[in-house]
Amino acid sequence: MEAVLKNVGRTVELLAVAAHSGVVNEWDEQTVTRAFHWARYCEHIYSRFHGNPVIRGVLEKQLQLTNHSLKEALPEYNAVSFLDLGRCQDLLLLWLLNNSALPVSIMKMLFETKASADSTSSNYEDVRGLCSQIIQCKSACTVLRPLLGVPTVGADAEVQGEMLMERLGSALSQSSDPLRAEDFLSSVLQEFEVAAEHLCPVIAAALLTTTDSAAQTASQDFLLDWLQSRRGTLQHVCTALPSKVLADLAKRHQKFRDAFCKLLKRWASEMEYRVTEGEWVHAATSSAVSFQKMTEHYLALFEACPSLRTEIEDELNARRIADGDFDVRGLSVWGDILLALRK
């Protein structure tokens, strides 16, 4: 066990070097081959021991010690969790591509589409498919796109959304216990806590990924249920994303549509009319959704789901009547929403 702990610790240190050190400028194909070998080793360790509470605890303690020492040496270092061991190759690839010191020759090798006759090429088979997706990462596109002749389009949210669905599907297929998948999603949420604005596009991209199997559909359903169970996360997603993206999500998923419509009504019910400002504002100052933005959400929703318009307008009118059936602006938020939608 001592050897396992030592190997895991050294591999985590290797990931830190891949992400933050200029030493990678000196890496050659053999060095990269060994790096992916150790990344796969950690994935094997995760697969073998994730269900063993005792050994998992020992490994987590080792990770804490290694993370602490690396954080002291590299303030920008992102801690590696036990769950991250299950996606070590993904992390190694992403962090290498994000390192500006990575030689162009290594970039070309990682993105090579033709398999080499050399036996070492098999070490990259598992990551080649991922490489073709990572090519869209905006973090690497300034160097990679001119190099590879790829148009400057897309964003890393699409790639990370696909990766999120793949990993979630893997978690769901490997265990009948939903806690495993919930743990994975919680780790993703924790990873993006320092850059929450990036989590929302990733979630949207994951839910908008085209599904061609029952397993992929199940993964999206699980993600939607998880979002609905975390009211704060759902609200943050709906606050941060553009109206068009939210409308596309509502069009694609009934669960999201129902939750989004419910949230819009809750936002409206929390508004109060400020006579001095001549507009509706949220009583809760923490909310970032204005009256104008809320009406934009409704209009985008109507465009994406035309059948909803009559139903929603009827409900808004019923709420307006319940407020006193006034046609004067500022007396009923529901009536003023209707007026804005019918302009």
mmCIF file of C-alpha atoms in Angstrom:
data_model
loop_
_atom_site.group_PDB
_atom_site.id
_atom_site.type_symbol
_atom_site.label_atom_id
_atom_site.label_comp_id
_atom_site.label_asym_id
_atom_site.label_seq_id
_atom_site.Cartn_x
_atom_site.Cartn_y
_atom_site.Cartn_z
ATOM 1 C CA MET A 1 0.000 0.000 0.000
ATOM 2 C CA GLU A 2 2.927 2.290 0.703
ATOM 3 C CA ALA A 3 4.025 1.987 -2.927
ATOM 4 C CA VAL A 4 0.510 2.836 -4.140
ATOM 5 C CA LEU A 5 0.382 5.971 -1.986
ATOM 6 C CA LYS A 6 3.805 7.016 -3.229
ATOM 7 C CA ASN A 7 2.815 6.503 -6.872
ATOM 8 C CA VAL A 8 -0.447 8.413 -6.476
ATOM 9 C CA GLY A 9 1.343 11.281 -4.749
ATOM 10 C CA ARG A 10 3.958 11.506 -7.478
ATOM 11 C CA THR A 11 1.316 11.409 -10.196
ATOM 12 C CA VAL A 12 -0.527 14.313 -8.579
ATOM 13 C CA GLU A 13 2.773 16.198 -8.494
ATOM 14 C CA LEU A 14 3.145 15.341 -12.184
ATOM 15 C CA LEU A 15 -0.280 16.874 -12.891
ATOM 16 C CA ALA A 16 0.789 20.044 -11.095
ATOM 17 C CA VAL A 17 3.913 20.231 -13.251
ATOM 18 C CA ALA A 18 1.817 19.697 -16.397
ATOM 19 C CA ALA A 19 -0.478 22.545 -15.404
ATOM 20 C CA HIS A 20 1.873 25.164 -14.005
ATOM 21 C CA SER A 21 5.526 24.488 -14.765
ATOM 22 C CA GLY A 22 7.652 25.692 -17.650
ATOM 23 C CA VAL A 23 9.515 22.383 -17.404
ATOM 24 C CA VAL A 24 7.028 20.913 -19.893
ATOM 25 C CA ASN A 25 8.913 22.884 -22.557
ATOM 26 C CA GLU A 26 11.555 20.166 -22.264
ATOM 27 C CA TRP A 27 9.118 17.250 -22.534
ATOM 28 C CA ASP A 28 9.413 14.885 -25.469
ATOM 29 C CA GLU A 29 7.158 12.092 -26.705
ATOM 30 C CA GLN A 30 8.636 9.574 -24.280
ATOM 31 C CA THR A 31 7.997 11.877 -21.327
ATOM 32 C CA VAL A 32 4.379 12.414 -22.387
ATOM 33 C CA THR A 33 3.974 8.655 -22.844
ATOM 34 C CA ARG A 34 5.118 8.047 -19.267
ATOM 35 C CA ALA A 35 2.860 10.825 -17.986
ATOM 36 C CA PHE A 36 -0.244 9.250 -19.533
ATOM 37 C CA HIS A 37 0.874 5.862 -18.234
ATOM 38 C CA TRP A 38 0.787 7.174 -14.662
ATOM 39 C CA ALA A 39 -2.510 8.952 -15.303
ATOM 40 C CA ARG A 40 -4.034 5.637 -16.379
ATOM 41 C CA TYR A 41 -2.496 4.031 -13.290
ATOM 42 C CA CYS A 42 -4.427 6.463 -11.067
ATOM 43 C CA GLU A 43 -7.644 5.756 -12.974
ATOM 44 C CA HIS A 44 -7.065 2.059 -12.299
ATOM 45 C CA ILE A 45 -6.515 2.784 -8.592
ATOM 46 C CA TYR A 46 -9.773 4.740 -8.498
ATOM 47 C CA SER A 47 -11.723 1.965 -10.236
ATOM 48 C CA ARG A 48 -10.312 -0.672 -7.907
ATOM 49 C CA PHE A 49 -10.706 1.092 -4.568
ATOM 50 C CA HIS A 50 -13.539 3.650 -4.869
ATOM 51 C CA GLY A 51 -15.895 1.161 -3.218
ATOM 52 C CA ASN A 52 -13.520 0.349 -0.362
ATOM 53 C CA PRO A 53 -14.084 2.936 2.417
ATOM 54 C CA VAL A 54 -10.903 2.047 4.322
ATOM 55 C CA ILE A 55 -8.465 2.234 1.419
ATOM 56 C CA ARG A 56 -10.318 5.208 -0.064
ATOM 57 C CA GLY A 57 -9.842 7.028 3.238
ATOM 58 C CA VAL A 58 -6.108 6.322 3.216
ATOM 59 C CA LEU A 59 -5.812 7.561 -0.373
ATOM 60 C CA GLU A 60 -7.802 10.706 0.416
ATOM 61 C CA LYS A 61 -5.463 11.456 3.332
ATOM 62 C CA GLN A 62 -2.471 11.091 1.007
ATOM 63 C CA LEU A 63 -4.111 13.432 -1.489
ATOM 64 C CA GLN A 64 -4.699 16.020 1.244
ATOM 65 C CA LEU A 65 -1.018 15.948 2.216
ATOM 66 C CA THR A 66 0.145 16.190 -1.390
ATOM 67 C CA ASN A 67 -2.348 18.955 -2.208
ATOM 68 C CA HIS A 68 -1.241 20.942 0.842
ATOM 69 C CA SER A 69 2.442 20.823 -0.088
ATOM 70 C CA LEU A 70 1.720 21.662 -3.733
ATOM 71 C CA LYS A 71 -0.526 24.580 -2.743
ATOM 72 C CA GLU A 72 2.292 26.025 -0.662
ATOM 73 C CA ALA A 73 4.683 25.764 -3.600
ATOM 74 C CA LEU A 74 2.149 26.789 -6.286
ATOM 75 C CA PRO A 75 -0.560 29.205 -5.049
ATOM 76 C CA GLU A 76 -2.453 28.788 -8.325
ATOM 77 C CA TYR A 77 -2.585 24.997 -7.954
ATOM 78 C CA ASN A 78 -6.043 23.353 -8.011
ATOM 79 C CA ALA A 79 -6.363 20.486 -5.546
ATOM 80 C CA VAL A 80 -6.895 16.979 -6.934
ATOM 81 C CA SER A 81 -9.677 15.015 -5.250
ATOM 82 C CA PHE A 82 -10.171 11.256 -5.023
ATOM 83 C CA LEU A 83 -12.910 11.539 -7.684
ATOM 84 C CA ASP A 84 -10.407 13.303 -9.948
ATOM 85 C CA LEU A 85 -8.268 10.166 -9.965
ATOM 86 C CA GLY A 86 -10.997 8.596 -12.097
ATOM 87 C CA ARG A 87 -10.402 11.184 -14.829
ATOM 88 C CA CYS A 88 -6.652 11.630 -14.580
ATOM 89 C CA GLN A 89 -6.020 11.385 -18.324
ATOM 90 C CA ASP A 90 -8.599 14.090 -19.009
ATOM 91 C CA LEU A 91 -7.006 16.380 -16.429
ATOM 92 C CA LEU A 92 -3.502 15.736 -17.729
ATOM 93 C CA LEU A 93 -4.560 16.532 -21.285
ATOM 94 C CA LEU A 94 -6.476 19.677 -20.364
ATOM 95 C CA TRP A 95 -3.755 21.014 -18.100
ATOM 96 C CA LEU A 96 -1.023 20.329 -20.647
ATOM 97 C CA LEU A 97 -2.951 22.196 -23.341
ATOM 98 C CA ASN A 98 -3.522 25.095 -20.964
ATOM 99 C CA ASN A 99 0.223 25.372 -20.303
ATOM 100 C CA SER A 100 1.724 27.920 -22.688
ATOM 101 C CA ALA A 101 5.147 26.285 -22.279
ATOM 102 C CA LEU A 102 4.011 23.058 -23.986
ATOM 103 C CA PRO A 103 6.092 22.557 -27.171
ATOM 104 C CA VAL A 104 4.287 22.842 -30.491
ATOM 105 C CA SER A 105 5.678 19.423 -31.455
ATOM 106 C CA ILE A 106 3.847 17.838 -28.497
ATOM 107 C CA MET A 107 0.632 19.655 -29.410
ATOM 108 C CA LYS A 108 0.853 18.266 -32.941
ATOM 109 C CA MET A 109 1.479 14.794 -31.572
ATOM 110 C CA LEU A 110 -1.564 14.958 -29.271
ATOM 111 C CA PHE A 111 -3.804 16.094 -32.100
ATOM 112 C CA GLU A 112 -2.495 13.682 -34.691
ATOM 113 C CA THR A 113 -5.360 11.799 -36.339
ATOM 114 C CA LYS A 114 -3.339 9.091 -38.002
ATOM 115 C CA ALA A 115 -2.279 6.314 -35.659
ATOM 116 C CA SER A 116 1.435 5.720 -35.577
ATOM 117 C CA ALA A 117 2.815 2.301 -36.391
ATOM 118 C CA ASP A 118 4.953 2.689 -33.288
ATOM 119 C CA SER A 119 3.639 0.678 -30.375
ATOM 120 C CA THR A 120 3.818 3.760 -28.136
ATOM 121 C CA SER A 121 0.996 5.328 -30.147
ATOM 122 C CA SER A 122 -1.472 3.061 -28.370
ATOM 123 C CA ASN A 123 -0.888 5.113 -25.253
ATOM 124 C CA TYR A 124 -2.855 7.936 -26.859
ATOM 125 C CA GLU A 125 -5.749 5.951 -28.272
ATOM 126 C CA ASP A 126 -7.903 6.597 -25.202
ATOM 127 C CA VAL A 127 -7.360 10.335 -25.369
ATOM 128 C CA ARG A 128 -7.391 10.945 -29.147
ATOM 129 C CA GLY A 129 -11.152 11.241 -29.274
ATOM 130 C CA LEU A 130 -11.042 13.682 -26.405
ATOM 131 C CA CYS A 131 -8.270 15.643 -28.124
ATOM 132 C CA SER A 132 -10.486 16.230 -31.161
ATOM 133 C CA GLN A 133 -13.033 17.842 -28.823
ATOM 134 C CA ILE A 134 -10.524 19.778 -26.728
ATOM 135 C CA ILE A 135 -9.429 21.513 -29.905
ATOM 136 C CA GLN A 136 -12.360 23.846 -29.345
ATOM 137 C CA CYS A 137 -11.107 24.982 -25.925
ATOM 138 C CA LYS A 138 -10.701 28.749 -26.006
ATOM 139 C CA SER A 139 -7.861 28.394 -23.522
ATOM 140 C CA ALA A 140 -5.755 26.734 -26.209
ATOM 141 C CA CYS A 141 -7.341 28.004 -29.424
ATOM 142 C CA THR A 142 -5.028 30.998 -29.925
ATOM 143 C CA VAL A 143 -2.130 28.607 -30.519
ATOM 144 C CA LEU A 144 -3.837 25.439 -31.710
ATOM 145 C CA ARG A 145 -6.352 26.775 -34.236
ATOM 146 C CA PRO A 146 -3.817 28.531 -36.505
ATOM 147 C CA LEU A 147 -1.526 25.536 -36.112
ATOM 148 C CA LEU A 148 -4.190 23.013 -37.077
ATOM 149 C CA GLY A 149 -6.140 25.118 -39.549
ATOM 150 C CA VAL A 150 -9.331 25.092 -37.492
ATOM 151 C CA PRO A 151 -11.807 28.042 -37.662
ATOM 152 C CA THR A 152 -11.965 30.174 -34.531
ATOM 153 C CA VAL A 153 -15.436 29.170 -33.428
ATOM 154 C CA GLY A 154 -17.047 27.552 -30.396
ATOM 155 C CA ALA A 155 -15.986 27.591 -26.763
ATOM 156 C CA ASP A 156 -14.615 25.209 -24.180
ATOM 157 C CA ALA A 157 -18.041 25.023 -22.519
ATOM 158 C CA GLU A 158 -19.220 22.702 -25.317
ATOM 159 C CA VAL A 159 -16.267 20.397 -24.827
ATOM 160 C CA GLN A 160 -16.528 20.382 -21.058
ATOM 161 C CA GLY A 161 -20.287 19.837 -21.353
ATOM 162 C CA GLU A 162 -19.684 16.707 -23.420
ATOM 163 C CA MET A 163 -17.054 15.554 -20.952
ATOM 164 C CA LEU A 164 -19.468 16.165 -18.097
ATOM 165 C CA MET A 165 -22.080 13.954 -19.757
ATOM 166 C CA GLU A 166 -19.533 11.227 -20.475
ATOM 167 C CA ARG A 167 -18.303 11.153 -16.890
ATOM 168 C CA LEU A 168 -21.799 11.313 -15.453
ATOM 169 C CA GLY A 169 -22.874 8.456 -17.721
ATOM 170 C CA SER A 170 -19.874 6.453 -16.561
ATOM 171 C CA ALA A 171 -20.743 7.099 -12.909
ATOM 172 C CA LEU A 172 -24.341 6.019 -13.478
ATOM 173 C CA SER A 173 -23.391 2.862 -15.365
ATOM 174 C CA GLN A 174 -20.773 1.700 -12.861
ATOM 175 C CA SER A 175 -23.068 1.758 -9.857
ATOM 176 C CA SER A 176 -26.757 1.408 -9.086
ATOM 177 C CA ASP A 177 -26.218 3.810 -6.187
ATOM 178 C CA PRO A 178 -27.147 7.362 -7.330
ATOM 179 C CA LEU A 179 -24.894 8.770 -4.589
ATOM 180 C CA ARG A 180 -21.868 8.038 -6.774
ATOM 181 C CA ALA A 181 -23.219 10.252 -9.547
ATOM 182 C CA GLU A 182 -24.304 12.895 -7.031
ATOM 183 C CA ASP A 183 -20.798 12.910 -5.552
ATOM 184 C CA PHE A 184 -19.394 13.446 -9.012
ATOM 185 C CA LEU A 185 -21.706 16.392 -9.733
ATOM 186 C CA SER A 186 -20.927 17.875 -6.336
ATOM 187 C CA SER A 187 -17.215 17.673 -7.127
ATOM 188 C CA VAL A 188 -17.837 19.494 -10.416
ATOM 189 C CA LEU A 189 -19.773 22.188 -8.581
ATOM 190 C CA GLN A 190 -16.963 22.543 -6.060
ATOM 191 C CA GLU A 191 -14.382 22.767 -8.821
ATOM 192 C CA PHE A 192 -16.196 25.706 -10.394
ATOM 193 C CA GLU A 193 -16.978 27.565 -7.154
ATOM 194 C CA VAL A 194 -14.166 30.026 -7.780
ATOM 195 C CA ALA A 195 -15.412 30.645 -11.332
ATOM 196 C CA ALA A 196 -19.139 30.040 -11.047
ATOM 197 C CA GLU A 197 -19.864 32.027 -14.179
ATOM 198 C CA HIS A 198 -18.184 29.261 -16.182
ATOM 199 C CA LEU A 199 -20.193 26.449 -14.608
ATOM 200 C CA CYS A 200 -23.484 27.693 -16.074
ATOM 201 C CA PRO A 201 -22.451 27.459 -19.769
ATOM 202 C CA VAL A 202 -20.992 24.005 -19.096
ATOM 203 C CA ILE A 203 -24.279 22.790 -17.589
ATOM 204 C CA ALA A 204 -26.219 24.299 -20.510
ATOM 205 C CA ALA A 205 -23.900 22.680 -23.049
ATOM 206 C CA ALA A 206 -24.267 19.333 -21.286
ATOM 207 C CA LEU A 207 -28.062 19.532 -21.421
ATOM 208 C CA LEU A 208 -28.037 20.649 -25.062
ATOM 209 C CA THR A 209 -25.714 17.844 -26.156
ATOM 210 C CA THR A 210 -27.422 15.697 -28.769
ATOM 211 C CA THR A 211 -28.346 12.337 -27.279
ATOM 212 C CA ASP A 212 -28.234 9.205 -29.400
ATOM 213 C CA SER A 213 -28.655 6.592 -26.688
ATOM 214 C CA ALA A 214 -30.842 5.795 -23.702
ATOM 215 C CA ALA A 215 -27.786 6.139 -21.444
ATOM 216 C CA GLN A 216 -27.145 9.727 -22.594
ATOM 217 C CA THR A 217 -30.792 10.616 -22.101
ATOM 218 C CA ALA A 218 -30.651 9.129 -18.601
ATOM 219 C CA SER A 219 -27.582 11.239 -17.814
ATOM 220 C CA GLN A 220 -29.363 14.432 -18.843
ATOM 221 C CA ASP A 221 -32.442 13.474 -16.816
ATOM 222 C CA PHE A 222 -30.242 12.856 -13.790
ATOM 223 C CA LEU A 223 -28.545 16.244 -14.232
ATOM 224 C CA LEU A 224 -31.944 17.966 -14.496
ATOM 225 C CA ASP A 225 -33.199 16.253 -11.330
ATOM 226 C CA TRP A 226 -29.993 17.251 -9.551
ATOM 227 C CA LEU A 227 -30.425 20.870 -10.649
ATOM 228 C CA GLN A 228 -34.016 20.959 -9.423
ATOM 229 C CA SER A 229 -32.938 19.568 -6.055
ATOM 230 C CA ARG A 230 -30.439 22.423 -5.727
ATOM 231 C CA ARG A 231 -32.566 25.507 -5.898
ATOM 232 C CA GLY A 232 -29.638 27.871 -5.549
ATOM 233 C CA THR A 233 -27.725 26.285 -8.435
ATOM 234 C CA LEU A 234 -30.774 26.320 -10.713
ATOM 235 C CA GLN A 235 -31.407 29.980 -9.926
ATOM 236 C CA HIS A 236 -27.775 30.826 -10.596
ATOM 237 C CA VAL A 237 -27.910 29.038 -13.954
ATOM 238 C CA CYS A 238 -31.085 30.886 -14.964
ATOM 239 C CA THR A 239 -29.647 34.200 -13.802
ATOM 240 C CA ALA A 240 -26.339 33.848 -15.624
ATOM 241 C CA LEU A 241 -27.360 32.378 -18.986
ATOM 242 C CA PRO A 242 -28.719 34.416 -21.932
ATOM 243 C CA SER A 243 -32.449 34.281 -22.651
ATOM 244 C CA LYS A 244 -31.899 32.421 -25.929
ATOM 245 C CA VAL A 245 -29.944 29.621 -24.249
ATOM 246 C CA LEU A 246 -32.561 29.266 -21.512
ATOM 247 C CA ALA A 247 -35.293 29.111 -24.149
ATOM 248 C CA ASP A 248 -33.385 26.403 -26.035
ATOM 249 C CA LEU A 249 -33.092 24.413 -22.811
ATOM 250 C CA ALA A 250 -36.827 24.853 -22.160
ATOM 251 C CA LYS A 251 -37.616 23.688 -25.679
ATOM 252 C CA ARG A 252 -35.421 20.597 -25.307
ATOM 253 C CA HIS A 253 -36.414 19.533 -21.787
ATOM 254 C CA GLN A 254 -39.895 19.514 -20.238
ATOM 255 C CA LYS A 255 -38.371 19.317 -16.759
ATOM 256 C CA PHE A 256 -36.306 22.429 -17.331
ATOM 257 C CA ARG A 257 -39.252 24.254 -18.911
ATOM 258 C CA ASP A 258 -41.452 23.596 -15.888
ATOM 259 C CA ALA A 259 -38.724 24.614 -13.446
ATOM 260 C CA PHE A 260 -37.846 27.747 -15.446
ATOM 261 C CA CYS A 261 -41.487 28.893 -15.674
ATOM 262 C CA LYS A 262 -41.895 28.335 -11.939
ATOM 263 C CA LEU A 263 -38.753 30.362 -11.266
ATOM 264 C CA LEU A 264 -39.935 33.237 -13.488
ATOM 265 C CA LYS A 265 -43.168 33.434 -11.492
ATOM 266 C CA ARG A 266 -41.250 33.389 -8.225
ATOM 267 C CA TRP A 267 -38.981 36.181 -9.419
ATOM 268 C CA ALA A 268 -42.023 38.260 -10.396
ATOM 269 C CA SER A 269 -43.737 37.661 -7.046
ATOM 270 C CA GLU A 270 -40.621 38.966 -5.248
ATOM 271 C CA MET A 271 -40.705 42.301 -7.084
ATOM 272 C CA GLU A 272 -41.943 45.591 -5.699
ATOM 273 C CA TYR A 273 -42.673 48.834 -7.501
ATOM 274 C CA ARG A 274 -40.361 51.735 -6.711
ATOM 275 C CA VAL A 275 -42.292 54.934 -7.360
ATOM 276 C CA THR A 276 -39.134 57.030 -7.189
ATOM 277 C CA GLU A 277 -37.516 54.935 -9.916
ATOM 278 C CA GLY A 278 -40.697 54.220 -11.852
ATOM 279 C CA GLU A 279 -39.925 50.521 -12.246
ATOM 280 C CA TRP A 280 -40.252 47.104 -10.682
ATOM 281 C CA VAL A 281 -37.244 45.901 -8.706
ATOM 282 C CA HIS A 282 -36.482 42.864 -6.607
ATOM 283 C CA ALA A 283 -37.039 43.165 -2.902
ATOM 284 C CA ALA A 284 -34.052 40.840 -2.511
ATOM 285 C CA THR A 285 -31.034 42.923 -3.516
ATOM 286 C CA SER A 286 -29.040 39.764 -4.245
ATOM 287 C CA SER A 287 -31.118 39.008 -7.313
ATOM 288 C CA ALA A 288 -29.541 40.052 -10.592
ATOM 289 C CA VAL A 289 -32.660 39.676 -12.762
ATOM 290 C CA SER A 290 -34.325 42.947 -13.690
ATOM 291 C CA PHE A 291 -37.916 43.411 -14.834
ATOM 292 C CA GLN A 292 -36.649 43.970 -18.375
ATOM 293 C CA LYS A 293 -34.539 40.814 -18.306
ATOM 294 C CA MET A 294 -37.482 38.809 -17.015
ATOM 295 C CA THR A 295 -39.702 39.982 -19.895
ATOM 296 C CA GLU A 296 -36.875 39.115 -22.294
ATOM 297 C CA HIS A 297 -36.867 35.600 -20.838
ATOM 298 C CA TYR A 298 -40.610 35.306 -21.442
ATOM 299 C CA LEU A 299 -40.371 36.564 -25.029
ATOM 300 C CA ALA A 300 -37.522 34.171 -25.844
ATOM 301 C CA LEU A 301 -39.530 31.352 -24.266
ATOM 302 C CA PHE A 302 -42.558 32.201 -26.438
ATOM 303 C CA GLU A 303 -40.389 32.188 -29.550
ATOM 304 C CA ALA A 304 -38.920 28.779 -28.717
ATOM 305 C CA CYS A 305 -42.192 27.274 -27.437
ATOM 306 C CA PRO A 306 -45.089 29.146 -29.157
ATOM 307 C CA SER A 307 -47.704 26.870 -27.584
ATOM 308 C CA LEU A 308 -46.798 28.245 -24.142
ATOM 309 C CA ARG A 309 -47.786 31.822 -24.908
ATOM 310 C CA THR A 310 -51.547 31.506 -24.482
ATOM 311 C CA GLU A 311 -51.201 29.386 -21.341
ATOM 312 C CA ILE A 312 -48.733 31.762 -19.673
ATOM 313 C CA GLU A 313 -50.587 34.926 -20.667
ATOM 314 C CA ASP A 314 -53.841 33.489 -19.323
ATOM 315 C CA GLU A 315 -52.140 32.734 -16.014
ATOM 316 C CA LEU A 316 -50.583 36.198 -15.847
ATOM 317 C CA ASN A 317 -53.977 37.771 -16.549
ATOM 318 C CA ALA A 318 -55.624 35.686 -13.817
ATOM 319 C CA ARG A 319 -52.993 36.865 -11.350
ATOM 320 C CA ARG A 320 -53.507 40.458 -12.507
ATOM 321 C CA ILE A 321 -57.253 40.171 -11.864
ATOM 322 C CA ALA A 322 -56.555 38.682 -8.443
ATOM 323 C CA ASP A 323 -54.486 41.792 -7.665
ATOM 324 C CA GLY A 324 -57.546 44.007 -8.285
ATOM 325 C CA ASP A 325 -57.993 44.044 -12.068
ATOM 326 C CA PHE A 326 -56.262 47.421 -12.421
ATOM 327 C CA ASP A 327 -54.894 48.705 -15.703
ATOM 328 C CA VAL A 328 -52.703 51.329 -14.051
ATOM 329 C CA ARG A 329 -48.973 50.706 -14.285
ATOM 330 C CA GLY A 330 -47.235 49.920 -11.019
ATOM 331 C CA LEU A 331 -50.180 48.298 -9.227
ATOM 332 C CA SER A 332 -49.702 44.704 -10.400
ATOM 333 C CA VAL A 333 -46.450 43.160 -11.559
ATOM 334 C CA TRP A 334 -48.465 40.568 -13.483
ATOM 335 C CA GLY A 335 -50.377 43.228 -15.378
ATOM 336 C CA ASP A 336 -47.190 45.123 -16.197
ATOM 337 C CA ILE A 337 -45.511 41.944 -17.456
ATOM 338 C CA LEU A 338 -48.509 41.406 -19.750
ATOM 339 C CA LEU A 339 -48.278 44.955 -21.061
ATOM 340 C CA ALA A 340 -44.563 44.508 -21.768
ATOM 341 C CA LEU A 341 -45.137 41.196 -23.556
ATOM 342 C CA ARG A 342 -47.893 42.615 -25.761
ATOM 343 C CA LYS A 343 -46.042 45.687 -26.966
#
